[in-house]
Short mmCIF file of C-alpha atoms in Angstrom, two decimals:
data_model
loop_
_atom_site.label_atom_id
_atom_site.label_comp_id
_atom_site.label_asym_id
_atom_site.label_seq_id
_atom_site.Cartn_x
_atom_site.Cartn_y
_atom_site.Cartn_z
CA MET A 18 33.85 -24.10 20.15
CA SER A 19 31.57 -26.98 19.40
CA ILE A 20 27.86 -27.00 20.18
CA CYS A 21 25.54 -29.95 20.84
CA ILE A 22 23.02 -29.93 18.56
CA PHE A 23 20.30 -31.20 21.18
CA CYS A 24 20.67 -28.88 24.26
CA HIS A 25 22.82 -26.20 22.03
CA LYS A 26 25.82 -26.09 25.16
CA ASP A 27 29.50 -26.35 24.85
CA ALA A 28 30.39 -29.98 23.64
CA SER A 29 34.14 -29.25 22.84
CA THR A 30 35.15 -31.53 25.48
CA SER A 31 32.49 -34.38 24.79
CA LYS A 32 34.17 -37.67 25.04
CA SER A 33 31.15 -39.41 23.57
CA VAL A 34 30.65 -40.63 20.18
CA GLU A 35 27.01 -40.86 19.07
CA HIS A 36 25.49 -43.95 17.83
CA ILE A 37 22.12 -42.99 15.67
CA ILE A 38 20.89 -46.58 16.10
CA PRO A 39 22.20 -48.07 19.40
CA GLU A 40 24.89 -50.48 19.24
CA SER A 41 22.53 -53.27 20.73
CA LEU A 42 20.61 -52.99 17.99
CA GLY A 43 23.70 -53.81 15.69
CA ASN A 44 24.84 -50.29 14.78
CA LYS A 45 28.50 -50.33 14.16
CA HIS A 46 28.87 -47.71 11.32
CA HIS A 47 26.10 -44.78 11.46
CA LEU A 48 28.05 -42.59 13.96
CA LEU A 49 28.35 -38.93 14.94
CA PRO A 50 31.52 -38.02 15.95
CA LYS A 51 32.65 -36.26 19.27
CA GLY A 52 31.77 -32.58 19.59
CA TYR A 53 28.31 -32.92 18.15
CA VAL A 54 26.15 -34.60 20.79
CA CYS A 55 27.43 -33.66 24.42
CA ASP A 56 28.07 -36.36 27.01
CA LYS A 57 25.09 -35.07 29.11
CA CYS A 58 22.60 -35.59 26.10
CA ASN A 59 24.20 -38.76 24.78
CA ASN A 60 24.02 -40.51 28.42
CA TYR A 61 20.33 -39.19 28.51
CA PHE A 62 19.48 -40.87 25.53
CA SER A 63 21.20 -43.93 26.31
CA VAL A 64 19.49 -44.52 29.96
CA LYS A 65 16.38 -42.54 29.37
CA ILE A 66 15.28 -43.50 25.79
CA GLU A 67 17.28 -46.57 24.25
CA LYS A 68 17.76 -48.48 27.49
CA GLU A 69 13.99 -48.09 28.26
CA LEU A 70 13.03 -49.01 24.65
CA LEU A 71 15.14 -52.17 24.47
CA ALA A 72 13.95 -53.42 27.86
CA GLN A 73 10.35 -53.62 26.18
CA PRO A 74 9.20 -57.18 25.90
CA TYR A 75 9.25 -57.19 22.04
CA PHE A 76 12.75 -55.79 21.97
CA VAL A 77 13.85 -58.31 24.54
CA SER A 78 12.19 -61.12 22.60
CA MET A 79 13.61 -59.82 19.13
CA ARG A 80 17.03 -59.43 20.42
CA PHE A 81 16.93 -62.77 22.03
CA ARG A 82 15.71 -64.66 18.98
CA ASN A 83 17.74 -62.98 16.65
CA GLU A 84 21.19 -63.08 18.80
CA ILE A 85 21.71 -59.43 18.62
CA LEU A 86 24.67 -58.75 21.01
CA THR A 87 24.79 -56.23 23.74
CA LYS A 88 26.78 -53.20 23.78
CA LYS A 89 29.31 -55.40 25.73
CA ASP A 90 29.05 -58.02 23.00
CA LYS A 91 26.89 -60.39 24.98
CA LEU A 92 23.94 -62.56 24.05
CA VAL A 93 20.64 -61.24 25.48
CA LYS A 94 18.72 -62.92 28.05
CA GLU A 95 15.13 -64.01 27.78
CA ARG A 96 12.73 -65.60 30.56
CA ILE A 97 12.00 -69.38 28.99
CA ARG A 98 9.27 -71.57 30.80
CA PHE A 99 9.37 -75.28 31.13
CA PRO A 100 5.88 -76.27 31.51
CA GLU A 101 6.29 -79.92 32.90
CA VAL A 102 7.73 -78.07 36.30
CA CYS A 103 6.02 -74.80 35.88
CA ILE A 104 9.76 -73.04 36.09
CA ASN A 105 10.77 -70.13 34.29
CA THR A 106 14.39 -68.92 34.11
CA GLU A 107 16.28 -66.49 32.40
CA ALA A 108 18.30 -68.23 29.45
CA THR A 109 20.32 -67.18 26.19
CA LEU A 110 19.74 -68.77 22.50
CA GLN A 111 22.66 -69.54 20.26
CA THR A 112 22.04 -71.33 16.84
CA SER A 113 24.00 -72.80 14.33
CA PRO A 114 23.51 -74.42 10.81
CA LYS A 115 22.81 -77.83 12.82
CA ARG A 116 22.31 -76.90 16.33
CA MET A 117 20.20 -74.46 18.68
CA THR A 118 21.74 -74.38 22.09
CA ILE A 119 19.79 -72.49 24.89
CA SER A 120 22.03 -71.82 28.02
CA PHE A 121 20.85 -71.24 31.64
CA ASP A 122 22.51 -71.53 35.19
CA ASP A 123 20.40 -73.80 37.17
CA ASP A 124 21.44 -77.00 38.38
CA VAL A 125 18.18 -78.27 39.39
CA LEU A 126 16.91 -77.54 36.07
CA TYR A 127 19.64 -79.20 34.36
CA LYS A 128 19.31 -82.52 36.60
CA LYS A 129 15.20 -82.83 35.61
CA ILE A 130 16.26 -82.54 32.29
CA GLN A 131 18.93 -85.22 32.48
CA ASP A 132 16.28 -87.20 34.47
CA GLU A 133 13.89 -86.79 31.39
CA LYS A 134 11.50 -85.09 33.74
CA ILE A 135 11.41 -82.12 31.29
CA LYS A 136 10.96 -82.51 27.44
CA THR A 137 9.50 -79.08 26.58
CA ILE A 138 10.69 -75.80 26.30
CA GLU A 139 8.63 -72.90 25.56
CA LEU A 140 10.08 -69.75 24.03
CA PRO A 141 8.43 -66.45 24.03
CA TYR A 142 7.70 -64.99 20.79
CA ILE A 143 6.57 -61.08 20.57
CA PRO A 144 5.87 -60.34 16.81
CA GLU A 145 5.93 -56.36 17.32
CA PRO A 146 6.21 -53.59 19.53
CA THR A 147 3.21 -51.91 21.68
CA TYR A 148 1.78 -49.32 19.44
CA PRO A 149 1.41 -46.34 19.98
CA ASN A 150 4.62 -46.15 21.89
CA ARG A 151 5.74 -42.66 23.57
CA ILE A 152 9.33 -44.14 24.01
CA LEU A 153 9.56 -45.60 20.63
CA SER A 154 8.10 -42.09 19.07
CA ARG A 155 10.88 -40.16 21.12
CA PHE A 156 13.59 -42.63 19.93
CA LEU A 157 12.45 -42.24 15.94
CA ALA A 158 12.56 -38.53 16.65
CA LYS A 159 16.07 -38.74 18.08
CA CYS A 160 17.24 -41.03 15.04
CA ALA A 161 15.50 -38.49 12.64
CA TYR A 162 17.31 -35.44 14.11
CA GLU A 163 20.55 -37.09 14.12
CA PHE A 164 20.39 -38.89 10.59
CA PHE A 165 19.15 -35.21 9.29
CA LEU A 166 22.95 -34.16 10.23
CA TYR A 167 24.59 -37.44 9.13
CA ASN A 168 23.23 -37.32 5.71
CA VAL A 169 24.55 -34.00 4.66
CA GLY A 170 28.06 -35.76 4.94
CA LYS A 171 31.08 -35.13 7.52
CA ASP A 172 32.50 -32.45 5.52
CA LYS A 173 29.41 -30.37 5.81
CA TYR A 174 28.51 -31.32 9.47
CA ASP A 175 29.66 -27.88 10.70
CA LEU A 176 27.88 -25.92 8.27
CA CYS A 177 24.58 -27.80 8.63
CA VAL A 178 24.63 -27.35 12.33
CA GLN A 179 25.25 -23.36 11.88
CA GLU A 180 22.70 -22.75 9.27
CA LEU A 181 20.10 -25.27 9.84
CA LEU A 182 20.73 -26.24 13.67
CA GLY A 183 21.84 -23.14 15.12
CA LYS A 184 19.95 -21.42 17.92
CA GLU A 185 18.36 -18.68 15.49
CA ASN A 186 17.42 -21.04 12.62
CA ASP A 187 16.68 -24.16 14.57
CA ILE A 188 13.99 -25.31 11.60
CA LEU A 189 13.82 -28.80 13.41
CA LYS A 190 13.49 -27.17 16.95
CA ASN A 191 9.95 -28.92 17.84
CA LEU A 192 11.28 -32.17 16.91
CA ARG A 193 14.46 -31.78 18.86
CA GLU A 194 12.87 -30.53 21.88
CA TYR A 195 10.51 -33.47 21.67
CA ALA A 196 12.84 -36.24 21.29
CA ARG A 197 15.48 -34.70 23.93
CA PHE A 198 13.06 -33.17 26.33
CA GLY A 199 9.63 -34.47 25.62
CA LYS A 200 8.29 -31.20 24.81
CA GLY A 201 5.28 -30.65 22.85
CA LYS A 202 2.33 -32.70 21.16
CA TYR A 203 2.89 -36.70 20.86
CA TRP A 204 4.69 -37.42 17.50
CA SER A 205 2.68 -39.82 15.73
CA TYR A 206 4.44 -42.43 13.62
CA SER A 207 3.57 -45.34 11.31
CA GLN A 208 4.31 -48.80 12.17
CA ARG A 209 3.95 -52.00 10.16
CA ARG A 210 5.87 -55.09 9.11
CA ILE A 211 7.20 -55.03 5.48
CA TYR A 212 9.29 -58.31 5.56
CA SER A 213 9.60 -61.21 8.15
CA GLU A 214 12.76 -61.38 10.46
CA GLY A 215 14.00 -64.21 8.53
CA ASP A 216 14.02 -62.67 4.90
CA VAL A 217 17.64 -62.30 3.17
CA VAL A 218 18.63 -59.59 0.96
CA TYR A 219 20.25 -60.37 -2.32
CA ASN A 220 21.98 -57.08 -3.64
CA GLN A 221 22.12 -57.97 -7.31
CA SER A 222 24.60 -54.88 -8.05
CA LYS A 223 27.17 -56.11 -5.33
CA GLY A 224 26.41 -59.77 -5.55
CA LEU A 225 25.74 -60.21 -1.79
CA TYR A 226 23.23 -61.98 0.42
CA LEU A 227 22.63 -60.09 3.59
CA GLU A 228 20.38 -59.88 6.37
CA LYS A 229 19.77 -56.37 7.40
CA LEU A 230 19.27 -55.73 10.94
CA TYR A 231 18.27 -52.04 9.94
CA GLU A 232 17.88 -49.82 7.11
CA MET A 233 17.02 -45.91 7.14
CA LYS A 234 16.45 -42.96 4.51
CA PHE A 235 14.93 -39.83 4.25
CA PHE A 236 11.83 -39.78 2.02
CA THR A 237 10.07 -36.50 0.37
CA LYS A 238 6.58 -37.19 -0.26
CA GLU A 239 6.01 -34.46 -2.61
CA TYR A 240 6.23 -30.72 -2.71
CA ASN A 241 4.60 -27.24 -3.82
CA GLU A 242 6.41 -24.55 -5.37
CA MET A 243 5.46 -21.24 -3.72
CA PRO A 244 5.01 -17.59 -5.34
CA ASN A 245 8.41 -16.51 -4.01
CA TYR A 246 10.22 -19.32 -5.44
CA LYS A 247 10.48 -21.10 -2.12
CA VAL A 248 9.54 -24.83 -1.91
CA GLU A 249 7.37 -26.35 0.61
CA VAL A 250 8.28 -30.05 1.28
CA GLU A 251 7.42 -33.10 3.40
CA ILE A 252 10.08 -35.27 4.60
CA TYR A 253 9.79 -38.47 6.50
CA PHE A 254 12.19 -40.38 8.32
CA VAL A 255 11.62 -43.99 7.28
CA ILE A 256 13.44 -47.02 9.22
CA ALA A 257 13.33 -50.63 9.08
CA ILE A 258 14.41 -52.61 12.02
CA LEU A 259 14.34 -56.44 11.53
CA GLY A 260 11.22 -55.90 8.80
CA ILE A 261 9.27 -53.64 10.83
CA GLU A 262 9.03 -50.06 8.97
CA TYR A 263 8.67 -47.14 11.20
CA ALA A 264 8.20 -43.71 9.76
CA ILE A 265 7.77 -39.95 11.27
CA CYS A 266 7.54 -36.74 9.79
CA ILE A 267 10.49 -34.64 10.70
CA SER A 268 8.47 -31.14 10.74
CA ASP A 269 5.10 -32.24 12.04
CA PRO A 270 3.48 -34.77 14.73
CA ASP A 271 1.03 -35.58 12.04
CA ILE A 272 1.71 -38.95 10.05
CA SER A 273 -1.70 -38.87 8.37
CA GLU A 274 -0.33 -37.86 5.00
CA TYR A 275 2.48 -40.54 4.87
CA GLN A 276 -0.61 -43.09 5.51
CA LYS A 277 -2.30 -41.62 2.76
CA TRP A 278 0.62 -41.98 0.28
CA LEU A 279 1.06 -45.70 1.39
CA GLU A 280 -2.77 -46.19 0.38
CA GLU A 281 -2.28 -44.47 -3.05
CA HIS A 282 1.12 -46.54 -3.78
CA LYS A 283 -0.62 -50.23 -2.82
CA GLY A 284 1.36 -50.05 0.42
CA ILE A 285 4.75 -50.14 -1.39
CA SER A 286 7.92 -48.98 1.12
CA PRO A 287 9.75 -45.91 0.25
CA LEU A 288 13.02 -48.24 1.41
CA THR A 289 12.03 -50.58 -1.31
CA ASN A 290 14.92 -50.60 -4.07
CA GLU A 291 13.69 -52.48 -6.97
CA GLY A 292 16.24 -53.93 -9.27
CA GLN A 293 18.80 -53.58 -6.69
CA GLU A 294 17.59 -56.27 -3.98
CA MET A 295 15.36 -59.13 -3.77
CA HIS A 296 13.95 -60.47 -0.43
CA PHE A 297 13.35 -64.19 0.22
CA ASN A 298 13.18 -66.52 3.22
CA LEU A 299 15.89 -68.86 4.17
CA SER A 300 13.29 -71.32 4.54
CA THR A 301 12.78 -71.59 1.06
CA VAL A 302 15.92 -71.94 -0.06
CA LYS A 303 19.24 -74.07 0.74
CA PRO A 304 20.87 -72.92 3.88
CA VAL A 305 23.84 -70.31 2.75
CA LEU A 306 26.33 -68.14 4.67
CA ILE A 307 24.98 -65.06 5.85
CA LYS A 308 26.99 -61.85 6.76
CA LYS A 309 25.29 -59.73 9.34
CA ASP A 310 25.82 -56.30 9.72
CA ASP A 311 27.77 -57.03 13.15
CA ASP A 312 30.32 -59.00 11.14
CA ARG A 313 29.11 -62.38 12.26
CA ILE A 314 28.77 -65.32 9.91
CA TYR A 315 25.71 -67.59 9.86
#
């Protein structure tokens, strides 16, 4: 019998594949197969955490201007303003190397543009999420908990669930219950921009130009060897989404030690992969074809 890693109830009839990062943020690859997160928990995260998060002004603005498609492969709508006539309307944005297209459904506005009564469009730009942000905090806890299992590899999922995430040995119980049920203290996290949305990554080992929607890893700050040969270690889940780095400790709501580590290491991100990748902005180079993580070509 399969047990849900969140509620510890039967998940053997689960029909849902669990996306660690939502599809609406471009994730097509980081998944947990059926049977590890039950349909009830999957639906809870979809409606109560991810939907609320993606409805926040920053995430709407960010997905709109970066043309990140919804789960149903549709462009995100954002309210834009026509200052000459003091009218707002919902629109979508599409860009190509030579054109930017703004689409909306309003015949009156379209006529005013044709008559040259409208010459200016104001597009919103919200640079970062509100901080601190409880929904974002629980979202990070959920991603960290699932990525912990994903990181051990498919062939070890069942063993990991039994040994580490089971009812009696639930070493990440506090993180799990905070993510799923909102229990316990507020889980602090670190948030900062480490590169701009327009940055492109050149992977030297693969010879590819990529614009990353997200990247994530576990980071071990340091460890202490105990007299009984056990090791005490702090592990952080670190993820960057369109250039903003978020970090959360998987065992403790306190993030101060991670922030101290950043100060000691001059702000370098644990996600940095020197020698393998090089970041640069498209405004500084000639246009090139960029393959995004959702398989679109720009």
